[in-house]
Short mmCIF file of C-alpha atoms in Angstrom, two decimals:
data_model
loop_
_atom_site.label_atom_id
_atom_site.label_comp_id
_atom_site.label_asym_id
_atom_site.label_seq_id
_atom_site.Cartn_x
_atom_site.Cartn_y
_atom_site.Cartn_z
CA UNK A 967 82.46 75.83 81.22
CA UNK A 968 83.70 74.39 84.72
CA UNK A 969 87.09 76.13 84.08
CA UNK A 970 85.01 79.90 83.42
CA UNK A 971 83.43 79.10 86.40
CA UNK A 972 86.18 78.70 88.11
CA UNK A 973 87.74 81.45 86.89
CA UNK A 974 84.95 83.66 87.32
CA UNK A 975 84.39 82.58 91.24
CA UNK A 976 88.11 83.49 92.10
CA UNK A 977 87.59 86.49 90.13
CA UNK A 978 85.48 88.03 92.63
CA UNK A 979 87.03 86.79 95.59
CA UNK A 980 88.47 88.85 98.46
CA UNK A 981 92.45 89.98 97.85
CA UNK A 982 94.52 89.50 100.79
CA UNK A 983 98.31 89.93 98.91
CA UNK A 984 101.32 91.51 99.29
CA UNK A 985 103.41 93.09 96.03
CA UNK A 986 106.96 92.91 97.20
CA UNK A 987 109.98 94.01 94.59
CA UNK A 988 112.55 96.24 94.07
CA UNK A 989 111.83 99.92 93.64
CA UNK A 990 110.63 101.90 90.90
CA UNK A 991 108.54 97.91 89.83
CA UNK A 992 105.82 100.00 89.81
CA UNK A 993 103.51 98.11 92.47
CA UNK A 994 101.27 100.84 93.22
CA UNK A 995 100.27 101.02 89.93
CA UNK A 996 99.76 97.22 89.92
CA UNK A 997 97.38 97.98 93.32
CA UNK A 998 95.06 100.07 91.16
CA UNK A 999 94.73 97.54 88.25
CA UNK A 1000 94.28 95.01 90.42
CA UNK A 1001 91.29 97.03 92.53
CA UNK A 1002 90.34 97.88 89.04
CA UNK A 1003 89.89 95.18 86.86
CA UNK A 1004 89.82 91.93 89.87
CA UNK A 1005 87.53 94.34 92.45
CA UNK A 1006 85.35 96.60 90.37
CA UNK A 1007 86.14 99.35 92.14
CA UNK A 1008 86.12 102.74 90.09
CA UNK A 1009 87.79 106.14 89.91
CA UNK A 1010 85.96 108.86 91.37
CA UNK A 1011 84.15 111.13 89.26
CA UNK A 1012 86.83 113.83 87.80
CA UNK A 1013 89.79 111.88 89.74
CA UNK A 1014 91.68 108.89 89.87
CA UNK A 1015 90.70 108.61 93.56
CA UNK A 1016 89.57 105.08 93.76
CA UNK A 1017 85.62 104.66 95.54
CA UNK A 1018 85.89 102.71 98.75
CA UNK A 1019 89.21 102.72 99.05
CA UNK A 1020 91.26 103.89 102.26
CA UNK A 1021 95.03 103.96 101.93
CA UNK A 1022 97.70 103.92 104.46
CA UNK A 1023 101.47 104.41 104.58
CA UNK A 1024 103.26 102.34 107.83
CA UNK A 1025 105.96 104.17 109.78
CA UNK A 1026 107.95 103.78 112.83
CA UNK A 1027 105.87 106.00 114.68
CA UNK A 1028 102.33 104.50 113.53
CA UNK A 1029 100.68 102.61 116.21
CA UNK A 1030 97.60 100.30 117.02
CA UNK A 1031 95.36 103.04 117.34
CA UNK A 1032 95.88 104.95 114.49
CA UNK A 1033 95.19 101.76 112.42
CA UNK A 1034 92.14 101.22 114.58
CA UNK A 1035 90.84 104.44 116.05
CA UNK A 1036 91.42 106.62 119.63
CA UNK A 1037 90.21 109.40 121.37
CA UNK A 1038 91.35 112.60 121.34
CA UNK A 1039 90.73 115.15 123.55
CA UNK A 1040 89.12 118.52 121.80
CA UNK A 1041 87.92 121.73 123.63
CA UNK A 1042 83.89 122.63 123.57
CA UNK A 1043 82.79 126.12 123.12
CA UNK A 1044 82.29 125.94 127.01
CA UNK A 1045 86.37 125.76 127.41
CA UNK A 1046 85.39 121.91 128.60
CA UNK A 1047 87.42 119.27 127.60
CA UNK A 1048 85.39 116.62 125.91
CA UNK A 1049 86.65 113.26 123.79
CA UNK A 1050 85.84 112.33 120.40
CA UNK A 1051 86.26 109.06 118.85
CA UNK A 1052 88.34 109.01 115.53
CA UNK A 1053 88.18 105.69 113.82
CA UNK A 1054 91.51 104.31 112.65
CA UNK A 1055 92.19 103.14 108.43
CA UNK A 1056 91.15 99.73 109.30
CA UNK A 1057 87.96 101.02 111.04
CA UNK A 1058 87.19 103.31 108.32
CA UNK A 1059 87.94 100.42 105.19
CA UNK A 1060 85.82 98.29 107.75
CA UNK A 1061 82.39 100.58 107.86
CA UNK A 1062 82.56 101.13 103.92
CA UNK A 1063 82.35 97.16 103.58
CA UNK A 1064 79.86 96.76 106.43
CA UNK A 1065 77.75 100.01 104.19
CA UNK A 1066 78.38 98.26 101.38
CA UNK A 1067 76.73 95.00 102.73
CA UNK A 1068 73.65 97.08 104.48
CA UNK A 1069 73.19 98.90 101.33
CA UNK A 1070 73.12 95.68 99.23
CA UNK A 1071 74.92 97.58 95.93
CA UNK A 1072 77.55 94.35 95.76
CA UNK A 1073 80.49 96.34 95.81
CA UNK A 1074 83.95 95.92 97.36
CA UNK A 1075 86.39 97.69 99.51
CA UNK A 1076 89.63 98.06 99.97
CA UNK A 1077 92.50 98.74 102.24
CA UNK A 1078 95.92 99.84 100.57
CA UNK A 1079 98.59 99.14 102.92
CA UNK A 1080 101.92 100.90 101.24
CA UNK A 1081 105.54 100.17 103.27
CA UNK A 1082 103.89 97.57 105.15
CA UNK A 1083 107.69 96.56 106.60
CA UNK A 1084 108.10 100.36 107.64
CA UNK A 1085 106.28 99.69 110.76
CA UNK A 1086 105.70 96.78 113.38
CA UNK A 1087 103.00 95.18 111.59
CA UNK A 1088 102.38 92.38 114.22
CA UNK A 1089 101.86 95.45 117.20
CA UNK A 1090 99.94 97.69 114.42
CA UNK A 1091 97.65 94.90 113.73
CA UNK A 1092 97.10 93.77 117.26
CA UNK A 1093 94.25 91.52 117.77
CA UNK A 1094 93.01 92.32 114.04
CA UNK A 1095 95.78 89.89 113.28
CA UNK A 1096 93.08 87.09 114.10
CA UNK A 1097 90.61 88.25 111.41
CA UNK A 1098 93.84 87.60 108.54
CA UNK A 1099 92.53 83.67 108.90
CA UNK A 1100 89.41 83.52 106.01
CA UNK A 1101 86.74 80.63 106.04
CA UNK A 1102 85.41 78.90 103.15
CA UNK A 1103 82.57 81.92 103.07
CA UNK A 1104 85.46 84.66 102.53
CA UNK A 1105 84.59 85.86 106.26
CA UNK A 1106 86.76 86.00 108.62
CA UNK A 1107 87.26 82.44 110.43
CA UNK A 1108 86.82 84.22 113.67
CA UNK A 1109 85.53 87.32 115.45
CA UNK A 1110 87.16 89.78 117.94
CA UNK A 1111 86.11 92.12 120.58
CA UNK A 1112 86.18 95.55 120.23
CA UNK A 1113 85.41 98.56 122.32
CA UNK A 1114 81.84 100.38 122.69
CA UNK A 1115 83.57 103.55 121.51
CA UNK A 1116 85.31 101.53 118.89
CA UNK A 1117 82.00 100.09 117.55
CA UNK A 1118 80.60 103.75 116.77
CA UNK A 1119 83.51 104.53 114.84
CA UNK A 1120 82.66 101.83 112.88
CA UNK A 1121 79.00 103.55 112.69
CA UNK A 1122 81.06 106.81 111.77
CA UNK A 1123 82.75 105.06 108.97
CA UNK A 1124 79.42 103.59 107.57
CA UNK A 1125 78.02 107.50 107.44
CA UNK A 1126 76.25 107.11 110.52
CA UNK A 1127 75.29 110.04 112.24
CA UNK A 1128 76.21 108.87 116.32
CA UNK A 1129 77.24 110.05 119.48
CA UNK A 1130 77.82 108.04 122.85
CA UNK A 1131 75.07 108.81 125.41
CA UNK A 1132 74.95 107.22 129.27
CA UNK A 1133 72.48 104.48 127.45
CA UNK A 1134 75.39 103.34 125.24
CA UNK A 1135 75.27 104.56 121.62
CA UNK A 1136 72.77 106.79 119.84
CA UNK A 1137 71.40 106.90 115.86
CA UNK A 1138 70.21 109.80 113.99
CA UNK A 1139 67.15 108.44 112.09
CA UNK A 1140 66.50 111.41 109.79
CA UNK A 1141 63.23 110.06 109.08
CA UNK A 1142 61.77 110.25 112.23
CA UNK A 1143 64.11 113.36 113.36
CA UNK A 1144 64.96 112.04 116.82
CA UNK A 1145 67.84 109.82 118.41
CA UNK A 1146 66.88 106.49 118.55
CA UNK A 1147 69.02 104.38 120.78
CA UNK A 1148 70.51 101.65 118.51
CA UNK A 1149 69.02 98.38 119.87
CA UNK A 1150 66.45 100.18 117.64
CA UNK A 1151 68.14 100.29 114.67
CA UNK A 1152 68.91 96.72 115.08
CA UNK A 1153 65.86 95.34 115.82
CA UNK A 1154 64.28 97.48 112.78
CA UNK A 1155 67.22 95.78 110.50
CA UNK A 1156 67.20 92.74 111.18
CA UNK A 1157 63.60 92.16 109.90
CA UNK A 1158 64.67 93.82 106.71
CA UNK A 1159 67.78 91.76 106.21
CA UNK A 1160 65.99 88.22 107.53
CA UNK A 1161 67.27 86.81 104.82
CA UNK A 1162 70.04 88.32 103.45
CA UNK A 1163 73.03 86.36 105.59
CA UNK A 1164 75.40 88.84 105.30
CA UNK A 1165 73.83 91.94 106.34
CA UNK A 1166 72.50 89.54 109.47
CA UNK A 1167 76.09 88.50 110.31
CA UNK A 1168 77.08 92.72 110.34
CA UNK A 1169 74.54 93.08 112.49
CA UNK A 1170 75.05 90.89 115.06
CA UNK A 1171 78.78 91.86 115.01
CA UNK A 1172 78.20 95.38 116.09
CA UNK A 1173 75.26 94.40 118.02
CA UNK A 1174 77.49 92.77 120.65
CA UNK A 1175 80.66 95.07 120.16
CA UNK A 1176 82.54 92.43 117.66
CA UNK A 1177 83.98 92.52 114.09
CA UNK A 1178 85.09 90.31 111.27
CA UNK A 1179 86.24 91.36 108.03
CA UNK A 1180 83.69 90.52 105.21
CA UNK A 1181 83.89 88.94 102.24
CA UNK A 1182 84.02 92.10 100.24
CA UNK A 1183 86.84 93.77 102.24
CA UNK A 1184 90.05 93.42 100.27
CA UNK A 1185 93.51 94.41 101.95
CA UNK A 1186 96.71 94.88 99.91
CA UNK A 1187 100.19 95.93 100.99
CA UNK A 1188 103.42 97.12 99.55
CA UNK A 1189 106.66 96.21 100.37
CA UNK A 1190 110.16 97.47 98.87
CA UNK A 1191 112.72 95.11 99.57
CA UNK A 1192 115.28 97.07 99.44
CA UNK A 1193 114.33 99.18 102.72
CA UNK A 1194 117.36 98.42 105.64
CA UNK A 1195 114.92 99.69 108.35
CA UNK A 1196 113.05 96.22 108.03
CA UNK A 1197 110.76 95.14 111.40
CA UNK A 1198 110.89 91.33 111.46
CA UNK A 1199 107.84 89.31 110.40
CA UNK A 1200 107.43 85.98 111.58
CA UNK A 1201 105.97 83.30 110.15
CA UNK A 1202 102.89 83.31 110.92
CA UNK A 1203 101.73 86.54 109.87
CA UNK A 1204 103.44 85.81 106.13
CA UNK A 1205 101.42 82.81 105.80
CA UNK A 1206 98.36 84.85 106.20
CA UNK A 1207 98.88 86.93 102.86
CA UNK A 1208 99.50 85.79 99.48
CA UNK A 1209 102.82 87.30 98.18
CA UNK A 1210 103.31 88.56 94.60
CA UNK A 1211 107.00 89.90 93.47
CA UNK A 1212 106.50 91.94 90.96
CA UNK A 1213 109.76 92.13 88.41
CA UNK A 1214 111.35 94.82 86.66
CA UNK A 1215 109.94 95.40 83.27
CA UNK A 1216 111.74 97.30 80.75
CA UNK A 1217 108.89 97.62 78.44
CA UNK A 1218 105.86 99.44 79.64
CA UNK A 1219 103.01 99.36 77.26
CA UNK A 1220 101.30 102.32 76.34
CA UNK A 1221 104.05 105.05 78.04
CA UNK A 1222 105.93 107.08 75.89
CA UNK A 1223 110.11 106.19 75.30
CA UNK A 1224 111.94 107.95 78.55
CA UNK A 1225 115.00 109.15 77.59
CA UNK A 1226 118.20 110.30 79.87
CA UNK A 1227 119.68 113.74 78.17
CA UNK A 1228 123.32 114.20 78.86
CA UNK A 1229 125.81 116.85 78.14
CA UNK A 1230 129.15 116.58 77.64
CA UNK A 1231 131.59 119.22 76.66
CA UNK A 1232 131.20 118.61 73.00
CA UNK A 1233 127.76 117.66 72.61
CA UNK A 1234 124.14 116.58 73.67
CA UNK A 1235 123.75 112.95 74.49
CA UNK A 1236 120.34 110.71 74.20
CA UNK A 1237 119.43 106.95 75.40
CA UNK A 1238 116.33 105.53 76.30
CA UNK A 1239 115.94 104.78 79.74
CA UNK A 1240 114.92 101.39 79.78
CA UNK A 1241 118.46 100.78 77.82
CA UNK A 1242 120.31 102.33 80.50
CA UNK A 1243 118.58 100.65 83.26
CA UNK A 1244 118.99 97.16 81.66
CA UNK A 1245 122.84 97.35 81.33
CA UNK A 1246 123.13 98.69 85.06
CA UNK A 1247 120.87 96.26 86.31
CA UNK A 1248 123.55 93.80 84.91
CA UNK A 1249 126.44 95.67 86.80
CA UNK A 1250 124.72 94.95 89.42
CA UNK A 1251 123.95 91.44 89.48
CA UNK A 1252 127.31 90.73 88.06
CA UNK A 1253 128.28 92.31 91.01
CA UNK A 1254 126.19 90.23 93.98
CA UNK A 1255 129.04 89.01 96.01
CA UNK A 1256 129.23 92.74 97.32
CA UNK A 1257 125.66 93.16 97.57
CA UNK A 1258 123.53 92.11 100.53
CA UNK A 1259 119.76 91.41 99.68
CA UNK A 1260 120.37 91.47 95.89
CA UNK A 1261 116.98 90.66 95.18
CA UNK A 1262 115.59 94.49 96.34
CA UNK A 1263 119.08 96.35 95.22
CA UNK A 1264 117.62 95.63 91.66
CA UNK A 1265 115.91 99.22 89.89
CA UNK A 1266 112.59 99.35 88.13
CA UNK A 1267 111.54 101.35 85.48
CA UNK A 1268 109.88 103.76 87.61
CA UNK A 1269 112.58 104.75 90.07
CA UNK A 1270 113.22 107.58 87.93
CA UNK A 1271 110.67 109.59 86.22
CA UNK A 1272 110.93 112.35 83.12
CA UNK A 1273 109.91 115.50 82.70
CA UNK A 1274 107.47 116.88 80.89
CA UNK A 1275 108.95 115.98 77.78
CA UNK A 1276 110.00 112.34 79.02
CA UNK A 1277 113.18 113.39 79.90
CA UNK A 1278 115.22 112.61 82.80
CA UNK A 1279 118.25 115.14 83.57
CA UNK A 1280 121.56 114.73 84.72
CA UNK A 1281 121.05 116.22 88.34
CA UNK A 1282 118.33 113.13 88.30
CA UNK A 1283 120.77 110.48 87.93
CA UNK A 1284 123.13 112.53 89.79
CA UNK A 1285 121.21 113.10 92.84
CA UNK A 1286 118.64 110.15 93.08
CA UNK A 1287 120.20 107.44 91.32
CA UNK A 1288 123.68 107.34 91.97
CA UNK A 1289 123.38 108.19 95.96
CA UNK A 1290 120.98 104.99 95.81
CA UNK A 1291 123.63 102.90 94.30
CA UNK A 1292 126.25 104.82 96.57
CA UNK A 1293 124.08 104.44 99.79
CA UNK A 1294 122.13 101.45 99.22
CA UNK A 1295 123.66 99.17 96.47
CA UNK A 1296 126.54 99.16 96.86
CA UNK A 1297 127.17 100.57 100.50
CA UNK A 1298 129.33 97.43 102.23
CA UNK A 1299 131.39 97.58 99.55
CA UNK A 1300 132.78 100.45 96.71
CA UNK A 1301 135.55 98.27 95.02
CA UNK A 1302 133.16 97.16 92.01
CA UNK A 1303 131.83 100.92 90.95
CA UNK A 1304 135.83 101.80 91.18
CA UNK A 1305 136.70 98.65 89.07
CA UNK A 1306 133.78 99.65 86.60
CA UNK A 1307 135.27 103.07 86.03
CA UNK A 1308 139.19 101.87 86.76
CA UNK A 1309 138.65 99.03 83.71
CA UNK A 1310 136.58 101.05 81.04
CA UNK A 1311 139.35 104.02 81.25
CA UNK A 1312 142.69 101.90 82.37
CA UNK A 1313 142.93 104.39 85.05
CA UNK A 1314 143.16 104.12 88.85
CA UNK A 1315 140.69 105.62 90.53
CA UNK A 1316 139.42 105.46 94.47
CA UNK A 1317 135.99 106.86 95.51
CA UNK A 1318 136.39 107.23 99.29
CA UNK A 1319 133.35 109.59 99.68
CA UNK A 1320 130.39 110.42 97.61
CA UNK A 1321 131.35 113.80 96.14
CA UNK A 1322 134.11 111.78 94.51
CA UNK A 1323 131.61 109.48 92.99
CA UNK A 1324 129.68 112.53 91.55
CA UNK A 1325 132.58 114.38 90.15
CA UNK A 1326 133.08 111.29 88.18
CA UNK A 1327 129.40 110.91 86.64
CA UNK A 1328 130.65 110.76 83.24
CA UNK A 1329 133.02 108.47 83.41
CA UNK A 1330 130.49 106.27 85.56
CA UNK A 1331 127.55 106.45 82.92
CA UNK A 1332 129.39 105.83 80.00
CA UNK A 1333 130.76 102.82 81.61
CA UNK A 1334 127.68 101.42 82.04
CA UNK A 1335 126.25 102.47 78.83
CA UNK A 1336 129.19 103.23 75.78
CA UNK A 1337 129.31 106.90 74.28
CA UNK A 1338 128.94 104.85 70.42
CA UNK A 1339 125.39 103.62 71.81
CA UNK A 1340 124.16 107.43 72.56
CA UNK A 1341 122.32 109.52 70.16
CA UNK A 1342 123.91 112.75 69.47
CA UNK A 1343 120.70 115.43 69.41
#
């Protein structure tokens, strides 16, 4: 019973994890099933949108404020210039929690954070770095300051209807069809929440222009390790997140055999995918002493996908997976996909640029994979 318990409490706690692996592992799928089945949260209605989720990619060129919100200057039908606050991904993942809590429903959210090593995480994050550190409650250990304008994004985000007024921040209260300055939405809330904790502890964050991430406010990341354009991460930021690798699998319940179709001159070729990716996975950690990082250089099952009819083409592995192994596997050092092809066919052979790599695509994938272990169609 303890052990249920247990199990049960850590169920429903808040996710703050990075999936790390090669690519094609399939980690955003493993993001959904996690928000799914650990999170509760649901597909929209007639999507697979998930509710409550906002999802990010990082990039060089991604900065502070578009993780937490800026102004941006628009044009009013009077030709004026006027600014309008647009809250950032963390703003807007921020105000669905904080609704969530208001509205006591019970229900999660979630930031997705995909190529988290794309951008500089530790200038991205800024001072939101602080709120990584949980208590025992699942809050945030500690609180941060945040701008006026930055607090009615957060109203934004929780479906607020605001605007900033020389008296600080104003509330639509539909009810009463009028602005009401917000000390009067606080005041009004706080007697309806006296004893709910967490709605109390929203309110006196945005009450004096501070936030904390909340218990039900999940954050997730990607990261492929095979990416070169890596920003460093120290530390101290890695010990904030729990890391998960997730491992190539070759059999994926429930998903229909993939098979590569190739032609030769005599005759139509089959082998199932997973088959052909085990066997070069193999070249390639038989090969590791010419491999840097060989840990991401691995490929998962998802780095190529089929057609309509499961099938992945030639011009597939032509164009996608052998200018990966070309400009990414194996791109200090091209001595072990000559030897592969030199020993299989006791012929020299010297692949100086790419093109000469394609032209010998045959040669190279029935190296890896023997013509005797093809299906002829």
């Amino acid at each position: 019973m303890l052990k249920k318990f247990q199990n049960d409490l850590k169920k429903y706690q808040p996710i703050q994890k990075v999936l790390f692996g090669s690519p094609g592992t399939g980690k955003s799928f493993k993001v959904r099933e996690i928000a799914k089945s650990n999170l509760r949260i649901k597909e929209q209605f007639d999507s697979k949108f998930l509710e409550n989720t906002v999802q990010v990619v990082f990039h060089p060129e991604y900065t502070y404020f578009d993780f937490m919100g800026k102004l941006i200057p628009q044009t009013a039908e009077n030709n004026q210039v006027i600014y309008k606050f647009f809250p950032g991904h963390f703003q807007k993942a921020l105000g669905i929690a904080y609704r969530e809590i208001l509205r006591l429903t019970n229900k999660n959210a979630l930031l997705i954070i995909d190529e988290l090593n794309r951008g500089n995480a530790a200038a991205i994050l800024g001072s939101v770095f602080q709120l990584l550190d949980r208590s025992n409650d699942h809050w945030s250990a500690y609180e941060i300051d945040i701008s006026e304008q930055e607090t009615l994004g957060i109203f934004q985000s929780m479906g607020y209807d605001v605007r900033m007024s020389s008296e600080g921040i104003l509330i639509r209260s539909e009810s009463r069809k009028c602005w009401d300055h917000i000390d009067y939405y606080y005041d009004y809330y706080r007697k309806i929440f006296e004893n709910n904790l967490d709605a109390k502890r929203v309110l006196e964050c945005l009450k004096n222009n501070k936030i904390s991430i909340p218990k039900n406010l999940s954050i997730i990341c990607t990261i492929n390790t095979s990416d070169e354009s890596i920003y460093y991460m120290d530390s101290a930021f890695k010990r904030r997140w729990d890391w998960e690798y997730i491992d190539i699998n070759y059999e994926i319940e429930g998903v229909q055999p993939i098979k590569i179709q190739w032609e030769t001159d005599e005759k139509i070729l089959t082998l199932e995918w997973s088959k052909f990716l085990e066997k070069l996975n193999e070249f390639i950690k038989n090969n590791h002493k010419s491999i840097m990082k060989l840990e991401g250089k691995q490929i998962g099952f998802w780095f190529l996908k089929g057609d309509e009819n499961n099938i992945i083409t030639p011009d597939q592995i032509k164009n996608k997976l052998m200018f990966y192994l070309w400009d990414s596997v194996f791109s200090r050092d091209k001595k072990p996909l000559e030897e592969l092809i030199a020993k299989k066919y006791s012929k020299d052979i010297k692949l100086s640029v790419y093109s000469d790599f394609i032209s010998n695509a045959d040669l190279f994938v029935f190296a890896i994979v023997p013509k005797d272990s093809w299906t002829e169609l």
